[in-house]
mmCIF file with all atom_site columns, C-alpha atoms in Angstrom:
data_model
loop_
_atom_site.group_PDB
_atom_site.id
_atom_site.type_symbol
_atom_site.label_atom_id
_atom_site.label_alt_id
_atom_site.label_comp_id
_atom_site.label_asym_id
_atom_site.label_entity_id
_atom_site.label_seq_id
_atom_site.pdbx_PDB_ins_code
_atom_site.Cartn_x
_atom_site.Cartn_y
_atom_site.Cartn_z
_atom_site.occupancy
_atom_site.B_iso_or_equiv
_atom_site.pdbx_formal_charge
_atom_site.auth_seq_id
_atom_site.auth_comp_id
_atom_site.auth_asym_id
_atom_site.auth_atom_id
_atom_site.pdbx_PDB_model_num
ATOM 1   C CA . TYR A 1 1   ? -44.804 103.890 228.795 1.00 0.00 ? 1   TYR A CA 1
ATOM 2   C CA . THR A 1 2   ? -46.460 106.637 231.497 1.00 0.00 ? 2   THR A CA 1
ATOM 3   C CA . HIS A 1 3   ? -45.754 106.553 234.855 1.00 0.00 ? 3   HIS A CA 1
ATOM 4   C CA . ARG A 1 4   ? -46.781 109.057 237.839 1.00 0.00 ? 4   ARG A CA 1
ATOM 5   C CA . ASP A 1 5   ? -43.912 111.285 239.711 1.00 0.00 ? 5   ASP A CA 1
ATOM 6   C CA . PRO A 1 6   ? -44.058 110.336 243.191 1.00 0.00 ? 6   PRO A CA 1
ATOM 7   C CA . GLU A 1 7   ? -42.899 113.670 243.611 1.00 0.00 ? 7   GLU A CA 1
ATOM 8   C CA . THR A 1 8   ? -44.708 116.675 241.289 1.00 0.00 ? 8   THR A CA 1
ATOM 9   C CA . HIS A 1 9   ? -48.077 113.367 241.016 1.00 0.00 ? 9   HIS A CA 1
ATOM 10  C CA . GLU A 1 10  ? -47.571 114.351 236.985 1.00 0.00 ? 10  GLU A CA 1
ATOM 11  C CA . LYS A 1 11  ? -47.808 111.464 234.805 1.00 0.00 ? 11  LYS A CA 1
ATOM 12  C CA . VAL A 1 12  ? -44.184 111.197 232.877 1.00 0.00 ? 12  VAL A CA 1
ATOM 13  C CA . LEU A 1 13  ? -43.099 109.150 229.305 1.00 0.00 ? 13  LEU A CA 1
ATOM 14  C CA . CYS A 1 14  ? -40.569 107.140 230.887 1.00 0.00 ? 14  CYS A CA 1
ATOM 15  C CA . ASP A 1 15  ? -38.694 104.959 228.684 1.00 0.00 ? 15  ASP A CA 1
ATOM 16  C CA . MET A 1 16  ? -38.475 101.164 228.772 1.00 0.00 ? 16  MET A CA 1
ATOM 17  C CA . CYS A 1 17  ? -35.720 99.277  229.603 1.00 0.00 ? 17  CYS A CA 1
ATOM 18  C CA . PRO A 1 18  ? -34.055 97.810  226.463 1.00 0.00 ? 18  PRO A CA 1
ATOM 19  C CA . PRO A 1 19  ? -33.361 93.897  226.326 1.00 0.00 ? 19  PRO A CA 1
ATOM 20  C CA . GLY A 1 20  ? -30.869 92.401  228.724 1.00 0.00 ? 20  GLY A CA 1
ATOM 21  C CA . THR A 1 21  ? -31.495 94.644  231.059 1.00 0.00 ? 21  THR A CA 1
ATOM 22  C CA . HIS A 1 22  ? -34.762 95.143  233.763 1.00 0.00 ? 22  HIS A CA 1
ATOM 23  C CA . LEU A 1 23  ? -36.053 98.468  235.444 1.00 0.00 ? 23  LEU A CA 1
ATOM 24  C CA . VAL A 1 24  ? -34.291 99.342  238.338 1.00 0.00 ? 24  VAL A CA 1
ATOM 25  C CA . GLU A 1 25  ? -36.495 102.367 238.894 1.00 0.00 ? 25  GLU A CA 1
ATOM 26  C CA . HIS A 1 26  ? -38.945 104.266 236.869 1.00 0.00 ? 26  HIS A CA 1
ATOM 27  C CA . CYS A 1 27  ? -37.967 107.864 235.477 1.00 0.00 ? 27  CYS A CA 1
ATOM 28  C CA . THR A 1 28  ? -39.438 110.956 237.300 1.00 0.00 ? 28  THR A CA 1
ATOM 29  C CA . LYS A 1 29  ? -39.809 114.215 235.285 1.00 0.00 ? 29  LYS A CA 1
ATOM 30  C CA . LEU A 1 30  ? -36.102 115.675 236.292 1.00 0.00 ? 30  LEU A CA 1
ATOM 31  C CA . GLN A 1 31  ? -34.680 111.551 235.782 1.00 0.00 ? 31  GLN A CA 1
ATOM 32  C CA . THR A 1 32  ? -34.267 108.852 233.065 1.00 0.00 ? 32  THR A CA 1
ATOM 33  C CA . THR A 1 33  ? -35.505 105.345 233.888 1.00 0.00 ? 33  THR A CA 1
ATOM 34  C CA . LYS A 1 34  ? -32.593 103.593 236.012 1.00 0.00 ? 34  LYS A CA 1
ATOM 35  C CA . CYS A 1 35  ? -32.240 99.822  233.809 1.00 0.00 ? 35  CYS A CA 1
ATOM 36  C CA . GLN A 1 36  ? -29.554 97.236  235.710 1.00 0.00 ? 36  GLN A CA 1
ATOM 37  C CA . ILE A 1 37  ? -27.770 94.297  233.839 1.00 0.00 ? 37  ILE A CA 1
ATOM 38  C CA . CYS A 1 38  ? -29.544 90.953  234.067 1.00 0.00 ? 38  CYS A CA 1
ATOM 39  C CA . PRO A 1 39  ? -27.326 89.023  236.051 1.00 0.00 ? 39  PRO A CA 1
ATOM 40  C CA . ASP A 1 40  ? -25.933 85.817  234.465 1.00 0.00 ? 40  ASP A CA 1
ATOM 41  C CA . ASN A 1 41  ? -28.491 82.872  234.048 1.00 0.00 ? 41  ASN A CA 1
ATOM 42  C CA . HIS A 1 42  ? -31.161 85.714  233.325 1.00 0.00 ? 42  HIS A CA 1
ATOM 43  C CA . TYR A 1 43  ? -32.791 87.626  230.303 1.00 0.00 ? 43  TYR A CA 1
ATOM 44  C CA . THR A 1 44  ? -35.011 89.723  228.919 1.00 0.00 ? 44  THR A CA 1
ATOM 45  C CA . ALA A 1 45  ? -35.633 89.468  224.909 1.00 0.00 ? 45  ALA A CA 1
ATOM 46  C CA . VAL A 1 46  ? -37.903 92.788  224.352 1.00 0.00 ? 46  VAL A CA 1
ATOM 47  C CA . TYR A 1 47  ? -37.848 96.070  225.490 1.00 0.00 ? 47  TYR A CA 1
ATOM 48  C CA . ASN A 1 48  ? -39.740 96.013  229.065 1.00 0.00 ? 48  ASN A CA 1
ATOM 49  C CA . LYS A 1 49  ? -40.397 97.737  232.654 1.00 0.00 ? 49  LYS A CA 1
ATOM 50  C CA . ALA A 1 50  ? -39.718 94.316  234.094 1.00 0.00 ? 50  ALA A CA 1
ATOM 51  C CA . THR A 1 51  ? -38.719 94.799  238.168 1.00 0.00 ? 51  THR A CA 1
ATOM 52  C CA . GLU A 1 52  ? -36.821 91.372  237.648 1.00 0.00 ? 52  GLU A CA 1
ATOM 53  C CA . CYS A 1 53  ? -35.741 89.004  234.066 1.00 0.00 ? 53  CYS A CA 1
ATOM 54  C CA . VAL A 1 54  ? -36.425 86.063  234.150 1.00 0.00 ? 54  VAL A CA 1
ATOM 55  C CA . TYR A 1 55  ? -34.022 82.574  234.398 1.00 0.00 ? 55  TYR A CA 1
ATOM 56  C CA . CYS A 1 56  ? -33.162 80.617  232.247 1.00 0.00 ? 56  CYS A CA 1
ATOM 57  C CA . ASN A 1 57  ? -34.879 77.638  231.746 1.00 0.00 ? 57  ASN A CA 1
ATOM 58  C CA . GLU A 1 58  ? -34.381 75.410  229.374 1.00 0.00 ? 58  GLU A CA 1
ATOM 59  C CA . PHE A 1 59  ? -31.748 73.080  229.805 1.00 0.00 ? 59  PHE A CA 1
ATOM 60  C CA . CYS A 1 60  ? -32.124 70.859  226.838 1.00 0.00 ? 60  CYS A CA 1
ATOM 61  C CA . SER A 1 61  ? -32.211 68.046  228.449 1.00 0.00 ? 61  SER A CA 1
ATOM 62  C CA . LYS A 1 62  ? -34.849 66.078  226.876 1.00 0.00 ? 62  LYS A CA 1
ATOM 63  C CA . LEU A 1 63  ? -33.470 62.477  225.651 1.00 0.00 ? 63  LEU A CA 1
ATOM 64  C CA . ASN A 1 64  ? -31.864 63.127  221.830 1.00 0.00 ? 64  ASN A CA 1
ATOM 65  C CA . GLN A 1 65  ? -31.588 66.879  222.428 1.00 0.00 ? 65  GLN A CA 1
ATOM 66  C CA . ARG A 1 66  ? -29.066 69.094  222.393 1.00 0.00 ? 66  ARG A CA 1
ATOM 67  C CA . MET A 1 67  ? -28.196 73.111  223.081 1.00 0.00 ? 67  MET A CA 1
ATOM 68  C CA . VAL A 1 68  ? -27.511 74.927  219.861 1.00 0.00 ? 68  VAL A CA 1
ATOM 69  C CA . GLU A 1 69  ? -26.876 77.952  221.692 1.00 0.00 ? 69  GLU A CA 1
ATOM 70  C CA . GLY A 1 70  ? -26.536 78.740  225.533 1.00 0.00 ? 70  GLY A CA 1
ATOM 71  C CA . CYS A 1 71  ? -28.339 81.589  227.294 1.00 0.00 ? 71  CYS A CA 1
ATOM 72  C CA . THR A 1 72  ? -27.332 85.635  227.241 1.00 0.00 ? 72  THR A CA 1
ATOM 73  C CA . LYS A 1 73  ? -28.727 88.286  228.782 1.00 0.00 ? 73  LYS A CA 1
ATOM 74  C CA . THR A 1 74  ? -31.777 88.253  225.770 1.00 0.00 ? 74  THR A CA 1
ATOM 75  C CA . HIS A 1 75  ? -32.883 85.034  225.582 1.00 0.00 ? 75  HIS A CA 1
ATOM 76  C CA . ASN A 1 76  ? -32.782 81.283  226.970 1.00 0.00 ? 76  ASN A CA 1
ATOM 77  C CA . SER A 1 77  ? -31.064 78.606  225.953 1.00 0.00 ? 77  SER A CA 1
ATOM 78  C CA . ARG A 1 78  ? -32.007 77.188  222.708 1.00 0.00 ? 78  ARG A CA 1
ATOM 79  C CA . CYS A 1 79  ? -31.947 73.332  221.970 1.00 0.00 ? 79  CYS A CA 1
ATOM 80  C CA . GLU A 1 80  ? -33.119 71.063  219.072 1.00 0.00 ? 80  GLU A CA 1
ATOM 81  C CA . CYS A 1 81  ? -33.369 67.483  218.375 1.00 0.00 ? 81  CYS A CA 1
ATOM 82  C CA . LEU A 1 82  ? -30.012 65.237  217.241 1.00 0.00 ? 82  LEU A CA 1
ATOM 83  C CA . PRO A 1 83  ? -29.845 64.568  213.608 1.00 0.00 ? 83  PRO A CA 1
ATOM 84  C CA . GLY A 1 84  ? -31.912 61.508  212.164 1.00 0.00 ? 84  GLY A CA 1
ATOM 85  C CA . HIS A 1 85  ? -34.738 63.125  214.890 1.00 0.00 ? 85  HIS A CA 1
ATOM 86  C CA . TYR A 1 86  ? -37.473 65.768  215.011 1.00 0.00 ? 86  TYR A CA 1
ATOM 87  C CA . LEU A 1 87  ? -39.631 67.318  217.570 1.00 0.00 ? 87  LEU A CA 1
ATOM 88  C CA . ASN A 1 88  ? -42.754 65.827  217.818 1.00 0.00 ? 88  ASN A CA 1
ATOM 89  C CA . MET A 1 89  ? -45.321 66.667  220.873 1.00 0.00 ? 89  MET A CA 1
ATOM 90  C CA . GLU A 1 90  ? -41.958 67.877  222.566 1.00 0.00 ? 90  GLU A CA 1
ATOM 91  C CA . VAL A 1 91  ? -40.278 64.873  222.254 1.00 0.00 ? 91  VAL A CA 1
ATOM 92  C CA . CYS A 1 92  ? -37.304 64.363  219.871 1.00 0.00 ? 92  CYS A CA 1
ATOM 93  C CA . SER A 1 93  ? -38.595 61.042  217.857 1.00 0.00 ? 93  SER A CA 1
ATOM 94  C CA . PRO A 1 94  ? -36.265 59.472  215.634 1.00 0.00 ? 94  PRO A CA 1
ATOM 95  C CA . HIS A 1 95  ? -37.316 59.830  211.569 1.00 0.00 ? 95  HIS A CA 1
ATOM 96  C CA . LYS A 1 96  ? -39.664 57.257  210.214 1.00 0.00 ? 96  LYS A CA 1
ATOM 97  C CA . ALA A 1 97  ? -37.473 55.204  207.693 1.00 0.00 ? 97  ALA A CA 1
ATOM 98  C CA . CYS A 1 98  ? -39.156 54.659  204.205 1.00 0.00 ? 98  CYS A CA 1
ATOM 99  C CA . PRO A 1 99  ? -39.483 51.318  203.435 1.00 0.00 ? 99  PRO A CA 1
ATOM 100 C CA . PRO A 1 100 ? -38.925 49.165  200.363 1.00 0.00 ? 100 PRO A CA 1
ATOM 101 C CA . GLY A 1 101 ? -40.815 50.280  197.359 1.00 0.00 ? 101 GLY A CA 1
ATOM 102 C CA . LYS A 1 102 ? -40.392 53.550  198.859 1.00 0.00 ? 102 LYS A CA 1
ATOM 103 C CA . GLY A 1 103 ? -38.378 56.683  199.074 1.00 0.00 ? 103 GLY A CA 1
ATOM 104 C CA . VAL A 1 104 ? -37.395 59.320  201.123 1.00 0.00 ? 104 VAL A CA 1
ATOM 105 C CA . ALA A 1 105 ? -39.027 63.006  199.115 1.00 0.00 ? 105 ALA A CA 1
ATOM 106 C CA . GLN A 1 106 ? -38.653 65.395  201.754 1.00 0.00 ? 106 GLN A CA 1
ATOM 107 C CA . THR A 1 107 ? -35.669 64.746  204.038 1.00 0.00 ? 107 THR A CA 1
ATOM 108 C CA . GLY A 1 108 ? -36.398 64.347  207.924 1.00 0.00 ? 108 GLY A CA 1
ATOM 109 C CA . THR A 1 109 ? -35.142 68.228  210.204 1.00 0.00 ? 109 THR A CA 1
ATOM 110 C CA . ALA A 1 110 ? -34.753 69.256  213.335 1.00 0.00 ? 110 ALA A CA 1
ATOM 111 C CA . GLU A 1 111 ? -38.594 70.296  213.257 1.00 0.00 ? 111 GLU A CA 1
ATOM 112 C CA . LYS A 1 112 ? -40.237 67.863  210.952 1.00 0.00 ? 112 LYS A CA 1
ATOM 113 C CA . ASN A 1 113 ? -40.190 64.436  209.866 1.00 0.00 ? 113 ASN A CA 1
ATOM 114 C CA . THR A 1 114 ? -39.323 62.687  207.093 1.00 0.00 ? 114 THR A CA 1
ATOM 115 C CA . LYS A 1 115 ? -41.848 62.468  204.588 1.00 0.00 ? 115 LYS A CA 1
ATOM 116 C CA . CYS A 1 116 ? -41.823 58.877  202.199 1.00 0.00 ? 116 CYS A CA 1
ATOM 117 C CA . ARG A 1 117 ? -43.397 58.938  198.574 1.00 0.00 ? 117 ARG A CA 1
ATOM 118 C CA . LYS A 1 118 ? -43.849 55.306  196.340 1.00 0.00 ? 118 LYS A CA 1
ATOM 119 C CA . CYS A 1 119 ? -41.545 54.811  193.704 1.00 0.00 ? 119 CYS A CA 1
ATOM 120 C CA . ARG A 1 120 ? -43.057 56.012  190.135 1.00 0.00 ? 120 ARG A CA 1
ATOM 121 C CA . ARG A 1 121 ? -42.026 54.031  187.483 1.00 0.00 ? 121 ARG A CA 1
ATOM 122 C CA . GLY A 1 122 ? -38.803 52.622  186.510 1.00 0.00 ? 122 GLY A CA 1
ATOM 123 C CA . TYR A 1 123 ? -37.392 53.224  190.063 1.00 0.00 ? 123 TYR A CA 1
ATOM 124 C CA . PHE A 1 124 ? -37.097 51.109  192.890 1.00 0.00 ? 124 PHE A CA 1
ATOM 125 C CA . SER A 1 125 ? -36.116 51.034  196.557 1.00 0.00 ? 125 SER A CA 1
ATOM 126 C CA . SER A 1 126 ? -35.045 47.828  197.709 1.00 0.00 ? 126 SER A CA 1
ATOM 127 C CA . ILE A 1 127 ? -33.866 48.707  201.669 1.00 0.00 ? 127 ILE A CA 1
ATOM 128 C CA . ARG A 1 128 ? -35.412 50.777  204.725 1.00 0.00 ? 128 ARG A CA 1
ATOM 129 C CA . SER A 1 129 ? -34.107 54.224  205.011 1.00 0.00 ? 129 SER A CA 1
ATOM 130 C CA . SER A 1 130 ? -34.441 57.482  206.452 1.00 0.00 ? 130 SER A CA 1
ATOM 131 C CA . THR A 1 131 ? -32.921 59.652  204.206 1.00 0.00 ? 131 THR A CA 1
ATOM 132 C CA . ALA A 1 132 ? -32.524 57.085  200.459 1.00 0.00 ? 132 ALA A CA 1
ATOM 133 C CA . PRO A 1 133 ? -34.233 58.709  197.809 1.00 0.00 ? 133 PRO A CA 1
ATOM 134 C CA . CYS A 1 134 ? -36.005 56.030  195.171 1.00 0.00 ? 134 CYS A CA 1
ATOM 135 C CA . GLN A 1 135 ? -32.519 54.685  192.437 1.00 0.00 ? 135 GLN A CA 1
ATOM 136 C CA . GLN A 1 136 ? -33.739 55.048  188.723 1.00 0.00 ? 136 GLN A CA 1
ATOM 137 C CA . HIS A 1 137 ? -33.273 50.820  187.524 1.00 0.00 ? 137 HIS A CA 1
ATOM 138 C CA . GLN A 1 138 ? -30.134 50.586  185.456 1.00 0.00 ? 138 GLN A CA 1
ATOM 139 C CA . ASP A 1 139 ? -30.851 49.723  181.622 1.00 0.00 ? 139 ASP A CA 1
ATOM 140 C CA . CYS A 1 140 ? -28.860 46.359  180.714 1.00 0.00 ? 140 CYS A CA 1
ATOM 141 C CA . SER A 1 141 ? -29.682 45.913  177.266 1.00 0.00 ? 141 SER A CA 1
#
């Protein structure tokens, strides 16, 4: 980034601060940019010229949510829904259970709900389940 040297009034090209740090002093014609490591519970994710780091504000406190990765100098905490749940409009909702006659076509994840499909000929499902696919009929002859 460009900055005007306060002594010479010339424009100088300054280096940005790397992720995990913030700007303490702009560069001058004689001195490089001064950066400082972010304090605890603060981060910067990209190269920057910010005078402060961002406060880590993700606490994974929503119902049915867990922390996957804690706050570091370069990123906020990361959360995901507990197993059996998915993120649905900022809420961790239980995966849909497929009714009898339908089986799981796609198992739910922390981001996506279960997808159900009607059992095709020769297959069946007699239970409500968010994990069981249709089963093949047994030939008893």
